[in-house]
mmCIF file of C-alpha atoms in Angstrom:
data_model
loop_
_atom_site.group_PDB
_atom_site.id
_atom_site.type_symbol
_atom_site.label_atom_id
_atom_site.label_comp_id
_atom_site.label_asym_id
_atom_site.label_seq_id
_atom_site.Cartn_x
_atom_site.Cartn_y
_atom_site.Cartn_z
ATOM 1 C CA MET A 1 -14.022 3.316 -18.221
ATOM 2 C CA PRO A 2 -14.828 4.412 -14.659
ATOM 3 C CA LEU A 3 -18.244 4.392 -13.043
ATOM 4 C CA SER A 4 -21.090 6.635 -14.106
ATOM 5 C CA PRO A 5 -21.533 10.109 -12.629
ATOM 6 C CA SER A 6 -24.815 9.053 -10.978
ATOM 7 C CA ILE A 7 -23.183 6.094 -9.231
ATOM 8 C CA LEU A 8 -20.124 8.102 -8.281
ATOM 9 C CA LYS A 9 -22.337 10.751 -6.697
ATOM 10 C CA SER A 10 -23.629 8.135 -4.257
ATOM 11 C CA LEU A 11 -20.056 7.129 -3.429
ATOM 12 C CA THR A 12 -19.082 10.511 -2.031
ATOM 13 C CA SER A 13 -21.163 9.993 1.117
ATOM 14 C CA PRO A 14 -18.990 9.662 4.233
ATOM 15 C CA THR A 15 -21.309 6.982 5.672
ATOM 16 C CA ILE A 16 -19.758 3.650 4.695
ATOM 17 C CA SER A 17 -20.822 1.365 7.516
ATOM 18 C CA PRO A 18 -19.721 -1.977 5.974
ATOM 19 C CA MET A 19 -16.131 -0.767 5.829
ATOM 20 C CA ALA A 20 -16.094 1.697 8.713
ATOM 21 C CA LYS A 21 -12.886 1.713 10.725
ATOM 22 C CA SER A 22 -11.125 4.133 13.010
ATOM 23 C CA THR A 23 -9.581 7.073 11.221
ATOM 24 C CA PRO A 24 -5.874 6.348 10.625
ATOM 25 C CA LYS A 25 -2.987 8.668 11.237
ATOM 26 C CA LEU A 26 -2.175 10.786 8.189
ATOM 27 C CA THR A 27 1.598 10.677 8.405
ATOM 28 C CA GLN A 28 2.996 10.378 4.889
ATOM 29 C CA SER A 29 3.550 13.592 2.980
ATOM 30 C CA ALA A 30 2.690 13.560 -0.697
ATOM 31 C CA LEU A 31 2.953 16.061 -3.509
ATOM 32 C CA GLY A 32 0.097 15.971 -5.960
ATOM 33 C CA TRP A 33 -1.279 18.035 -8.809
ATOM 34 C CA ALA A 34 -4.815 19.063 -8.005
ATOM 35 C CA ALA A 35 -7.677 21.062 -9.436
ATOM 36 C CA HIS A 36 -9.241 23.403 -6.905
ATOM 37 C CA ASP A 37 -12.179 24.704 -8.925
ATOM 38 C CA SER A 38 -14.106 24.121 -12.152
ATOM 39 C CA SER A 39 -11.421 25.777 -14.265
ATOM 40 C CA GLY A 40 -9.736 22.382 -14.054
ATOM 41 C CA LYS A 41 -6.299 23.961 -13.792
ATOM 42 C CA LEU A 42 -3.874 21.668 -11.997
ATOM 43 C CA THR A 43 -1.440 23.121 -9.470
ATOM 44 C CA PRO A 44 0.964 21.607 -6.915
ATOM 45 C CA PHE A 45 -0.850 20.362 -3.819
ATOM 46 C CA ILE A 46 0.841 19.045 -0.671
ATOM 47 C CA PHE A 47 -1.278 16.649 1.371
ATOM 48 C CA LYS A 48 -1.013 13.664 3.708
ATOM 49 C CA ARG A 49 -1.541 9.999 2.934
ATOM 50 C CA ARG A 50 -2.469 7.582 5.720
ATOM 51 C CA GLU A 51 0.155 5.670 7.635
ATOM 52 C CA ASN A 52 0.915 2.335 5.988
ATOM 53 C CA GLY A 53 -1.490 -0.136 7.620
ATOM 54 C CA VAL A 54 -1.185 -3.866 8.148
ATOM 55 C CA GLU A 55 -3.002 -4.597 4.859
ATOM 56 C CA ASP A 56 -1.359 -1.763 2.923
ATOM 57 C CA VAL A 57 1.530 -1.139 0.608
ATOM 58 C CA THR A 58 2.961 2.305 0.050
ATOM 59 C CA ILE A 59 3.873 2.916 -3.569
ATOM 60 C CA LYS A 60 6.289 5.420 -5.042
ATOM 61 C CA ILE A 61 4.412 6.480 -8.160
ATOM 62 C CA LEU A 62 6.434 6.584 -11.365
ATOM 63 C CA TYR A 63 3.781 7.035 -14.062
ATOM 64 C CA CYS A 64 0.076 7.685 -14.332
ATOM 65 C CA GLY A 65 -2.123 7.506 -17.413
ATOM 66 C CA MET A 66 -4.155 10.605 -18.244
ATOM 67 C CA CYS A 67 -7.725 9.947 -19.330
ATOM 68 C CA ARG A 68 -10.403 12.344 -20.542
ATOM 69 C CA THR A 69 -12.416 11.226 -17.528
ATOM 70 C CA ASP A 70 -9.788 13.005 -15.427
ATOM 71 C CA VAL A 71 -10.563 16.234 -17.275
ATOM 72 C CA HIS A 72 -14.313 15.827 -16.783
ATOM 73 C CA PHE A 73 -13.865 15.404 -13.039
ATOM 74 C CA ALA A 74 -11.337 18.226 -12.743
ATOM 75 C CA LYS A 75 -13.792 20.591 -14.463
ATOM 76 C CA ASN A 76 -16.842 19.258 -12.599
ATOM 77 C CA ASP A 77 -18.509 18.450 -15.914
ATOM 78 C CA TRP A 78 -20.700 15.842 -14.208
ATOM 79 C CA GLY A 79 -21.589 18.004 -11.208
ATOM 80 C CA ASN A 80 -20.207 15.683 -8.525
ATOM 81 C CA THR A 81 -16.601 16.775 -8.055
ATOM 82 C CA THR A 82 -15.277 17.452 -4.558
ATOM 83 C CA TYR A 83 -12.343 19.881 -4.512
ATOM 84 C CA PRO A 84 -9.436 19.716 -4.228
ATOM 85 C CA ILE A 85 -9.276 16.755 -6.599
ATOM 86 C CA VAL A 86 -6.121 14.825 -7.530
ATOM 87 C CA PRO A 87 -7.005 12.760 -10.638
ATOM 88 C CA GLY A 88 -5.397 9.628 -12.033
ATOM 89 C CA TYR A 89 -6.409 5.945 -11.973
ATOM 90 C CA GLU A 90 -3.835 4.274 -14.235
ATOM 91 C CA ILE A 91 -0.904 4.001 -11.862
ATOM 92 C CA SER A 92 2.452 2.243 -11.994
ATOM 93 C CA GLY A 93 5.152 2.430 -9.367
ATOM 94 C CA ILE A 94 7.488 0.724 -6.893
ATOM 95 C CA VAL A 95 6.596 -0.661 -3.464
ATOM 96 C CA ILE A 96 8.442 1.213 -0.707
ATOM 97 C CA LYS A 97 6.569 -0.051 2.399
ATOM 98 C CA VAL A 98 4.707 -3.274 3.165
ATOM 99 C CA GLY A 99 2.173 -3.958 5.935
ATOM 100 C CA SER A 100 2.601 -6.837 8.378
ATOM 101 C CA ASN A 101 -0.298 -8.842 6.877
ATOM 102 C CA VAL A 102 0.966 -8.505 3.311
ATOM 103 C CA SER A 103 2.813 -11.484 1.895
ATOM 104 C CA LYS A 104 2.459 -11.215 -1.879
ATOM 105 C CA PHE A 105 4.360 -7.924 -2.288
ATOM 106 C CA LYS A 106 7.861 -6.944 -1.280
ATOM 107 C CA VAL A 107 9.723 -3.648 -1.130
ATOM 108 C CA GLY A 108 11.193 -2.833 -4.531
ATOM 109 C CA GLU A 109 8.629 -4.719 -6.600
ATOM 110 C CA ARG A 110 6.929 -3.191 -9.647
ATOM 111 C CA VAL A 111 3.193 -2.776 -9.148
ATOM 112 C CA GLY A 112 0.092 -1.204 -10.612
ATOM 113 C CA VAL A 113 -3.136 0.234 -9.228
ATOM 114 C CA GLY A 114 -6.335 0.745 -11.184
ATOM 115 C CA TYR A 115 -9.670 2.387 -10.490
ATOM 116 C CA VAL A 116 -10.740 0.508 -7.357
ATOM 117 C CA ALA A 117 -9.463 1.663 -3.958
ATOM 118 C CA ALA A 118 -11.815 -0.287 -1.685
ATOM 119 C CA THR A 119 -14.885 -2.539 -1.619
ATOM 120 C CA CYS A 120 -16.854 -4.223 1.161
ATOM 121 C CA LEU A 121 -14.976 -7.552 0.675
ATOM 122 C CA ASP A 122 -18.005 -9.430 2.009
ATOM 123 C CA CYS A 123 -20.808 -9.365 -0.572
ATOM 124 C CA GLU A 124 -21.681 -11.911 -3.247
ATOM 125 C CA LEU A 125 -19.884 -9.836 -5.871
ATOM 126 C CA CYS A 126 -16.700 -9.411 -3.846
ATOM 127 C CA ASN A 127 -16.690 -13.124 -3.062
ATOM 128 C CA SER A 128 -16.983 -14.051 -6.743
ATOM 129 C CA PHE A 129 -14.165 -11.827 -8.070
ATOM 130 C CA GLN A 130 -16.565 -9.139 -9.308
ATOM 131 C CA GLU A 131 -15.714 -6.536 -6.694
ATOM 132 C CA ASN A 132 -15.664 -3.786 -9.315
ATOM 133 C CA TYR A 133 -19.490 -4.065 -9.259
ATOM 134 C CA CYS A 134 -19.746 -3.935 -5.436
ATOM 135 C CA ASP A 135 -22.263 -1.348 -4.193
ATOM 136 C CA GLN A 136 -19.630 -0.120 -1.742
ATOM 137 C CA MET A 137 -16.820 0.228 -4.293
ATOM 138 C CA ARG A 138 -14.694 3.324 -3.696
ATOM 139 C CA PRO A 139 -12.663 4.790 -6.587
ATOM 140 C CA VAL A 140 -9.051 5.909 -6.167
ATOM 141 C CA TYR A 141 -10.076 9.564 -6.459
ATOM 142 C CA ASN A 142 -13.068 11.848 -5.906
ATOM 143 C CA SER A 143 -14.538 9.566 -3.275
ATOM 144 C CA ILE A 144 -14.462 8.846 0.455
ATOM 145 C CA HIS A 145 -12.424 5.892 1.669
ATOM 146 C CA TRP A 146 -13.535 3.510 4.453
ATOM 147 C CA ASP A 147 -11.554 5.671 6.881
ATOM 148 C CA ASP A 148 -13.623 8.797 6.064
ATOM 149 C CA THR A 149 -10.697 10.447 4.282
ATOM 150 C CA PRO A 150 -10.888 11.675 0.678
ATOM 151 C CA THR A 151 -9.272 9.528 -1.983
ATOM 152 C CA TYR A 152 -6.592 11.215 -4.077
ATOM 153 C CA GLY A 153 -5.377 9.685 -7.338
ATOM 154 C CA GLY A 154 -2.186 8.994 -9.207
ATOM 155 C CA TYR A 155 -1.174 12.514 -10.200
ATOM 156 C CA SER A 156 0.981 12.401 -7.085
ATOM 157 C CA THR A 157 4.289 11.142 -5.754
ATOM 158 C CA ILE A 158 3.124 8.356 -3.444
ATOM 159 C CA MET A 159 0.005 6.284 -2.791
ATOM 160 C CA VAL A 160 -1.042 4.049 0.082
ATOM 161 C CA ALA A 161 -3.139 1.170 -1.247
ATOM 162 C CA ASP A 162 -4.801 -1.869 0.256
ATOM 163 C CA HIS A 163 -2.716 -4.708 -1.199
ATOM 164 C CA ARG A 164 -5.860 -6.543 -2.290
ATOM 165 C CA TYR A 165 -6.337 -3.964 -5.059
ATOM 166 C CA VAL A 166 -2.727 -3.949 -6.259
ATOM 167 C CA VAL A 167 -1.189 -6.082 -9.024
ATOM 168 C CA HIS A 168 2.292 -7.097 -10.120
ATOM 169 C CA ILE A 169 3.660 -5.642 -13.365
ATOM 170 C CA PRO A 170 5.756 -8.162 -15.352
ATOM 171 C CA GLU A 171 9.422 -7.299 -15.672
ATOM 172 C CA SER A 172 9.152 -7.379 -19.470
ATOM 173 C CA LEU A 173 6.773 -4.401 -19.586
ATOM 174 C CA PRO A 174 8.107 -0.822 -19.431
ATOM 175 C CA MET A 175 6.434 0.998 -16.562
ATOM 176 C CA ASP A 176 5.351 4.038 -18.565
ATOM 177 C CA ARG A 177 3.525 2.088 -21.271
ATOM 178 C CA ALA A 178 2.120 -0.365 -18.726
ATOM 179 C CA ALA A 179 0.370 2.330 -16.691
ATOM 180 C CA PRO A 180 -2.654 2.827 -19.021
ATOM 181 C CA LEU A 181 -3.243 -0.916 -19.062
ATOM 182 C CA MET A 182 -4.765 -0.422 -15.582
ATOM 183 C CA GLY A 183 -7.686 1.471 -17.112
ATOM 184 C CA ALA A 184 -7.905 1.519 -20.903
ATOM 185 C CA GLY A 185 -6.425 -1.964 -21.228
ATOM 186 C CA LEU A 186 -8.565 -3.588 -18.533
ATOM 187 C CA THR A 187 -11.747 -2.005 -19.886
ATOM 188 C CA VAL A 188 -11.514 -3.751 -23.252
ATOM 189 C CA TYR A 189 -9.888 -6.929 -21.957
ATOM 190 C CA THR A 190 -12.811 -7.727 -19.655
ATOM 191 C CA ALA A 191 -15.435 -6.693 -22.234
ATOM 192 C CA MET A 192 -13.957 -9.209 -24.671
ATOM 193 C CA LYS A 193 -13.568 -11.861 -21.990
ATOM 194 C CA ASN A 194 -17.209 -11.446 -20.958
ATOM 195 C CA SER A 195 -18.220 -12.107 -24.580
ATOM 196 C CA ASN A 196 -16.095 -15.278 -24.789
ATOM 197 C CA LEU A 197 -13.651 -13.901 -27.344
ATOM 198 C CA PHE A 198 -10.726 -15.653 -25.631
ATOM 199 C CA GLU A 199 -11.924 -19.159 -26.409
ATOM 200 C CA SER A 200 -13.085 -18.638 -29.989
ATOM 201 C CA PRO A 201 -10.434 -17.164 -32.322
ATOM 202 C CA GLY A 202 -11.286 -16.327 -35.908
ATOM 203 C CA LYS A 203 -14.258 -14.082 -35.211
ATOM 204 C CA HIS A 204 -14.934 -10.886 -37.115
ATOM 205 C CA MET A 205 -15.009 -8.025 -34.635
ATOM 206 C CA ALA A 206 -15.046 -4.252 -34.866
ATOM 207 C CA VAL A 207 -13.986 -1.362 -32.672
ATOM 208 C CA ILE A 208 -16.040 1.836 -32.721
ATOM 209 C CA GLY A 209 -13.760 4.773 -31.934
ATOM 210 C CA LEU A 210 -9.983 4.929 -32.175
ATOM 211 C CA GLY A 211 -8.692 6.575 -29.026
ATOM 212 C CA GLY A 212 -6.952 5.456 -25.853
ATOM 213 C CA VAL A 213 -9.473 2.687 -25.216
ATOM 214 C CA GLY A 214 -10.159 1.809 -28.867
ATOM 215 C CA HIS A 215 -6.537 1.287 -29.824
ATOM 216 C CA MET A 216 -6.170 -1.242 -26.990
ATOM 217 C CA ALA A 217 -9.244 -3.104 -28.275
ATOM 218 C CA ILE A 218 -7.467 -3.539 -31.605
ATOM 219 C CA LYS A 219 -4.353 -4.901 -29.894
ATOM 220 C CA PHE A 220 -6.254 -7.403 -27.773
ATOM 221 C CA GLY A 221 -8.472 -8.416 -30.690
ATOM 222 C CA LYS A 222 -5.443 -9.234 -32.803
ATOM 223 C CA ALA A 223 -3.735 -11.045 -29.908
ATOM 224 C CA PHE A 224 -6.839 -13.202 -29.423
ATOM 225 C CA GLY A 225 -6.737 -14.194 -33.100
ATOM 226 C CA HIS A 226 -9.639 -12.194 -34.515
ATOM 227 C CA HIS A 227 -10.189 -10.224 -37.711
ATOM 228 C CA VAL A 228 -10.421 -6.612 -36.495
ATOM 229 C CA THR A 229 -12.140 -3.720 -38.252
ATOM 230 C CA VAL A 230 -12.118 -0.123 -37.035
ATOM 231 C CA ILE A 231 -15.277 1.950 -37.421
ATOM 232 C CA SER A 232 -14.819 5.714 -37.257
ATOM 233 C CA THR A 233 -16.388 8.993 -38.325
ATOM 234 C CA SER A 234 -12.937 10.294 -39.254
ATOM 235 C CA PRO A 235 -11.295 9.155 -42.524
ATOM 236 C CA SER A 236 -7.912 10.297 -41.192
ATOM 237 C CA LYS A 237 -7.993 7.429 -38.662
ATOM 238 C CA GLU A 238 -7.663 4.775 -41.369
ATOM 239 C CA LYS A 239 -3.896 5.110 -41.738
ATOM 240 C CA ASP A 240 -3.281 4.782 -37.997
ATOM 241 C CA ALA A 241 -5.704 1.876 -37.737
ATOM 242 C CA LYS A 242 -4.115 -0.159 -40.506
ATOM 243 C CA ASP A 243 -0.483 0.933 -40.601
ATOM 244 C CA LYS A 244 0.260 1.596 -36.937
ATOM 245 C CA LEU A 245 -2.124 -0.792 -35.197
ATOM 246 C CA ASP A 246 -2.414 -3.543 -37.814
ATOM 247 C CA ALA A 247 -6.210 -3.476 -38.093
ATOM 248 C CA ASP A 248 -7.558 -5.668 -40.879
ATOM 249 C CA GLY A 249 -10.245 -3.291 -42.101
ATOM 250 C CA PHE A 250 -11.666 0.199 -41.787
ATOM 251 C CA VAL A 251 -15.238 1.432 -42.206
ATOM 252 C CA LEU A 252 -16.151 5.097 -42.387
ATOM 253 C CA SER A 253 -19.444 5.223 -40.529
ATOM 254 C CA THR A 254 -20.600 8.374 -42.334
ATOM 255 C CA ASP A 255 -20.355 6.572 -45.682
ATOM 256 C CA LEU A 256 -23.700 4.776 -46.136
ATOM 257 C CA LYS A 257 -22.365 2.602 -48.975
ATOM 258 C CA GLN A 258 -19.510 1.312 -46.805
ATOM 259 C CA MET A 259 -21.915 0.600 -43.957
ATOM 260 C CA GLN A 260 -24.301 -1.248 -46.268
ATOM 261 C CA ARG A 261 -21.485 -3.361 -47.737
ATOM 262 C CA ASN A 262 -20.617 -4.539 -44.243
ATOM 263 C CA ARG A 263 -24.160 -5.386 -43.152
ATOM 264 C CA ARG A 264 -24.349 -8.606 -41.102
ATOM 265 C CA SER A 265 -20.607 -9.148 -41.333
ATOM 266 C CA LEU A 266 -19.552 -8.932 -37.673
ATOM 267 C CA ASP A 267 -19.753 -11.292 -34.714
ATOM 268 C CA PHE A 268 -18.821 -8.719 -32.093
ATOM 269 C CA ILE A 269 -18.521 -4.946 -31.766
ATOM 270 C CA ILE A 270 -16.952 -3.021 -28.901
ATOM 271 C CA ASP A 271 -18.258 0.538 -28.631
ATOM 272 C CA THR A 272 -15.758 2.907 -26.989
ATOM 273 C CA VAL A 273 -17.489 6.179 -27.949
ATOM 274 C CA SER A 274 -18.437 8.593 -25.155
ATOM 275 C CA ALA A 275 -20.394 11.038 -27.322
ATOM 276 C CA LYS A 276 -24.121 10.731 -27.914
ATOM 277 C CA HIS A 277 -24.896 8.342 -30.782
ATOM 278 C CA SER A 278 -27.383 5.753 -31.974
ATOM 279 C CA LEU A 279 -26.599 2.048 -31.948
ATOM 280 C CA GLY A 280 -28.960 1.488 -34.870
ATOM 281 C CA PRO A 281 -26.429 1.688 -37.732
ATOM 282 C CA TYR A 282 -23.964 -0.511 -35.839
ATOM 283 C CA LEU A 283 -26.537 -3.171 -34.940
ATOM 284 C CA GLU A 284 -27.132 -3.589 -38.675
ATOM 285 C CA LEU A 285 -23.479 -4.643 -39.025
ATOM 286 C CA LEU A 286 -23.881 -7.572 -36.638
ATOM 287 C CA LYS A 287 -24.605 -11.085 -37.760
ATOM 288 C CA VAL A 288 -27.550 -12.982 -36.269
ATOM 289 C CA ASN A 289 -26.670 -13.655 -32.602
ATOM 290 C CA GLY A 290 -24.024 -10.908 -32.705
ATOM 291 C CA THR A 291 -23.096 -8.838 -29.657
ATOM 292 C CA ILE A 292 -22.254 -5.191 -29.140
ATOM 293 C CA SER A 293 -20.477 -4.359 -25.870
ATOM 294 C CA ILE A 294 -20.647 -0.777 -24.623
ATOM 295 C CA VAL A 295 -17.645 0.507 -22.676
ATOM 296 C CA GLY A 296 -17.913 4.214 -23.521
ATOM 297 C CA GLU A 297 -20.384 6.257 -21.503
ATOM 298 C CA PRO A 298 -22.136 9.197 -23.138
ATOM 299 C CA ALA A 299 -23.670 11.722 -20.771
ATOM 300 C CA GLN A 300 -26.970 11.393 -22.681
ATOM 301 C CA PRO A 301 -28.909 8.157 -23.311
ATOM 302 C CA ILE A 302 -27.899 5.984 -26.254
ATOM 303 C CA GLU A 303 -30.575 5.275 -28.841
ATOM 304 C CA VAL A 304 -31.212 1.526 -29.204
ATOM 305 C CA PRO A 305 -33.809 0.699 -31.880
ATOM 306 C CA ALA A 306 -35.732 -2.525 -31.309
ATOM 307 C CA THR A 307 -36.105 -3.738 -34.906
ATOM 308 C CA PRO A 308 -32.499 -4.820 -35.619
ATOM 309 C CA LEU A 309 -32.373 -6.434 -32.173
ATOM 310 C CA ILE A 310 -35.441 -8.612 -32.489
ATOM 311 C CA TYR A 311 -34.897 -9.497 -36.147
ATOM 312 C CA GLY A 312 -31.365 -10.686 -35.499
ATOM 313 C CA LYS A 313 -31.324 -12.072 -31.932
ATOM 314 C CA LYS A 314 -28.673 -9.462 -31.213
ATOM 315 C CA VAL A 315 -27.338 -8.628 -27.781
ATOM 316 C CA VAL A 316 -26.408 -5.244 -26.312
ATOM 317 C CA ARG A 317 -24.387 -5.484 -23.127
ATOM 318 C CA GLY A 318 -22.189 -3.258 -20.983
ATOM 319 C CA SER A 319 -18.917 -3.691 -19.136
ATOM 320 C CA ILE A 320 -17.064 -1.561 -16.607
ATOM 321 C CA ILE A 321 -13.319 -1.863 -15.891
ATOM 322 C CA GLY A 322 -12.624 -5.292 -14.310
ATOM 323 C CA SER A 323 -11.755 -7.142 -11.134
ATOM 324 C CA VAL A 324 -8.308 -7.265 -9.553
ATOM 325 C CA LYS A 325 -8.094 -10.915 -10.585
ATOM 326 C CA GLU A 326 -8.805 -9.941 -14.191
ATOM 327 C CA LEU A 327 -6.324 -7.069 -13.976
ATOM 328 C CA GLN A 328 -3.534 -9.409 -12.869
ATOM 329 C CA GLU A 329 -4.554 -11.948 -15.528
ATOM 330 C CA MET A 330 -4.387 -9.235 -18.154
ATOM 331 C CA MET A 331 -0.969 -8.031 -16.978
ATOM 332 C CA ILE A 332 0.419 -11.569 -17.300
ATOM 333 C CA PHE A 333 -1.116 -11.906 -20.768
ATOM 334 C CA CYS A 334 0.365 -8.554 -21.822
ATOM 335 C CA GLY A 335 3.758 -9.606 -20.518
ATOM 336 C CA LYS A 336 3.663 -12.807 -22.568
ATOM 337 C CA HIS A 337 2.448 -11.133 -25.755
ATOM 338 C CA ASN A 338 4.167 -7.730 -25.366
ATOM 339 C CA ILE A 339 0.896 -5.809 -25.483
ATOM 340 C CA LEU A 340 1.437 -2.170 -24.540
ATOM 341 C CA CYS A 341 -0.285 1.176 -24.897
ATOM 342 C CA GLU A 342 0.897 3.707 -27.446
ATOM 343 C CA ILE A 343 1.719 6.738 -25.336
ATOM 344 C CA GLU A 344 3.021 10.272 -25.236
ATOM 345 C CA LEU A 345 4.927 11.090 -22.044
ATOM 346 C CA VAL A 346 3.897 14.325 -20.335
ATOM 347 C CA SER A 347 6.268 16.219 -18.060
ATOM 348 C CA ILE A 348 4.808 17.871 -14.969
ATOM 349 C CA ASP A 349 5.305 21.358 -16.410
ATOM 350 C CA LYS A 350 3.125 20.375 -19.401
ATOM 351 C CA ILE A 351 0.293 18.846 -17.390
ATOM 352 C CA ASN A 352 -2.243 21.605 -18.098
ATOM 353 C CA GLU A 353 -1.307 21.696 -21.757
ATOM 354 C CA ALA A 354 -2.016 17.952 -21.879
ATOM 355 C CA PHE A 355 -5.401 18.552 -20.230
ATOM 356 C CA ASP A 356 -6.248 21.098 -22.924
ATOM 357 C CA ARG A 357 -5.245 18.652 -25.643
ATOM 358 C CA LEU A 358 -7.278 15.891 -24.032
ATOM 359 C CA SER A 359 -10.328 18.142 -24.182
ATOM 360 C CA LYS A 360 -9.779 18.396 -27.944
ATOM 361 C CA ASN A 361 -9.013 14.681 -28.440
ATOM 362 C CA ASP A 362 -5.536 15.708 -29.567
ATOM 363 C CA VAL A 363 -3.580 12.648 -28.425
ATOM 364 C CA LYS A 364 -2.285 9.416 -29.949
ATOM 365 C CA PHE A 365 -3.248 7.411 -28.049
ATOM 366 C CA ARG A 366 -2.729 7.928 -24.318
ATOM 367 C CA PHE A 367 -0.975 10.622 -22.333
ATOM 368 C CA VAL A 368 1.116 9.339 -19.431
ATOM 369 C CA LEU A 369 2.240 11.691 -16.680
ATOM 370 C CA ASN A 370 5.958 11.302 -16.016
ATOM 371 C CA VAL A 371 6.010 11.494 -12.226
ATOM 372 C CA ALA A 372 9.309 9.575 -12.167
ATOM 373 C CA ALA A 373 11.182 12.409 -13.892
ATOM 374 C CA HIS A 374 9.827 14.892 -11.369
ATOM 375 C CA GLN A 375 10.840 12.639 -8.461
ATOM 376 C CA TYR A 376 14.344 12.412 -9.913
ATOM 377 C CA SER A 377 14.739 16.127 -10.668
ATOM 378 C CA SER A 378 13.485 17.100 -7.223
ATOM 379 C CA ARG A 379 16.412 15.199 -5.676
ATOM 380 C CA LEU A 380 19.026 17.030 -7.726
#
């Protein structure tokens, strides 16, 4: 998940002294799909990207994941949107230009870009591969870059990116299904890594919520060798959880008997829900010393009762996206284990229909915008 609305609001200030540089030439024409007001309707938008700098790569975008966060920003649901806004932070594409200081990427290579566009590169967090927590982090859209230009996201034909925030995509992974790994995949990968689930297979874990993020938590949990249960308010999710995603168990959270039967049965829970809810019932499912990791972000505060925490030495922690190092690590792991998002490709002419469906949670499990098809058809 991306950063909170309150943090993002602070990132729209044009004063970024630690990264201030001279304004570059805006020479590269791009076609994007932007919202211009709170209706959230996306329309074609021609704009300029900066000239490819010495540390940059220019990427021809092929696919971009579509997240409900994109809808919230397009509609100014959090009150901090700057229009026009070009959403999209789960980007896959091909390098078409390389700066003179760039050695790890070559023209023609398959690459991905996630949520981070820039950081200060000089703080304790940046120097310890935790740049996604840097106070000066700038997202790939709805922010101001170090050069005082607005950042525009992956619903567009090209992107100029600092190579230090770009990763290689393994040849074994199809580019469309790899795109959402940059956001949904990384979010759960790092949350599990931070809770030491890599080194200790055989744990009993659960995933709250079965959407774009939740379904990736199941896939990583199984790949790491854990027993995975899905917890949902919707009984219709059980078939998808077990039959399509190979979950080991399913608990209907509105069924008190099911919840009671599973009391103190779990070592780890990952909470992907972005609606207001209480952690109380879920804390009761954790064993002593169990952990719940929050990666969803409700607009209103989550209720965290003290009693199940103190009587079980339980831990509540949070996690936000991941570092570039972790993103590349994850891509290599996914390439080795063939871990991919379940997607529905969206053509450009259906982009607003997809936004409407996202608002209603009508997707299994991630929409991916097919920019490649548009690039091809526009040449015909």
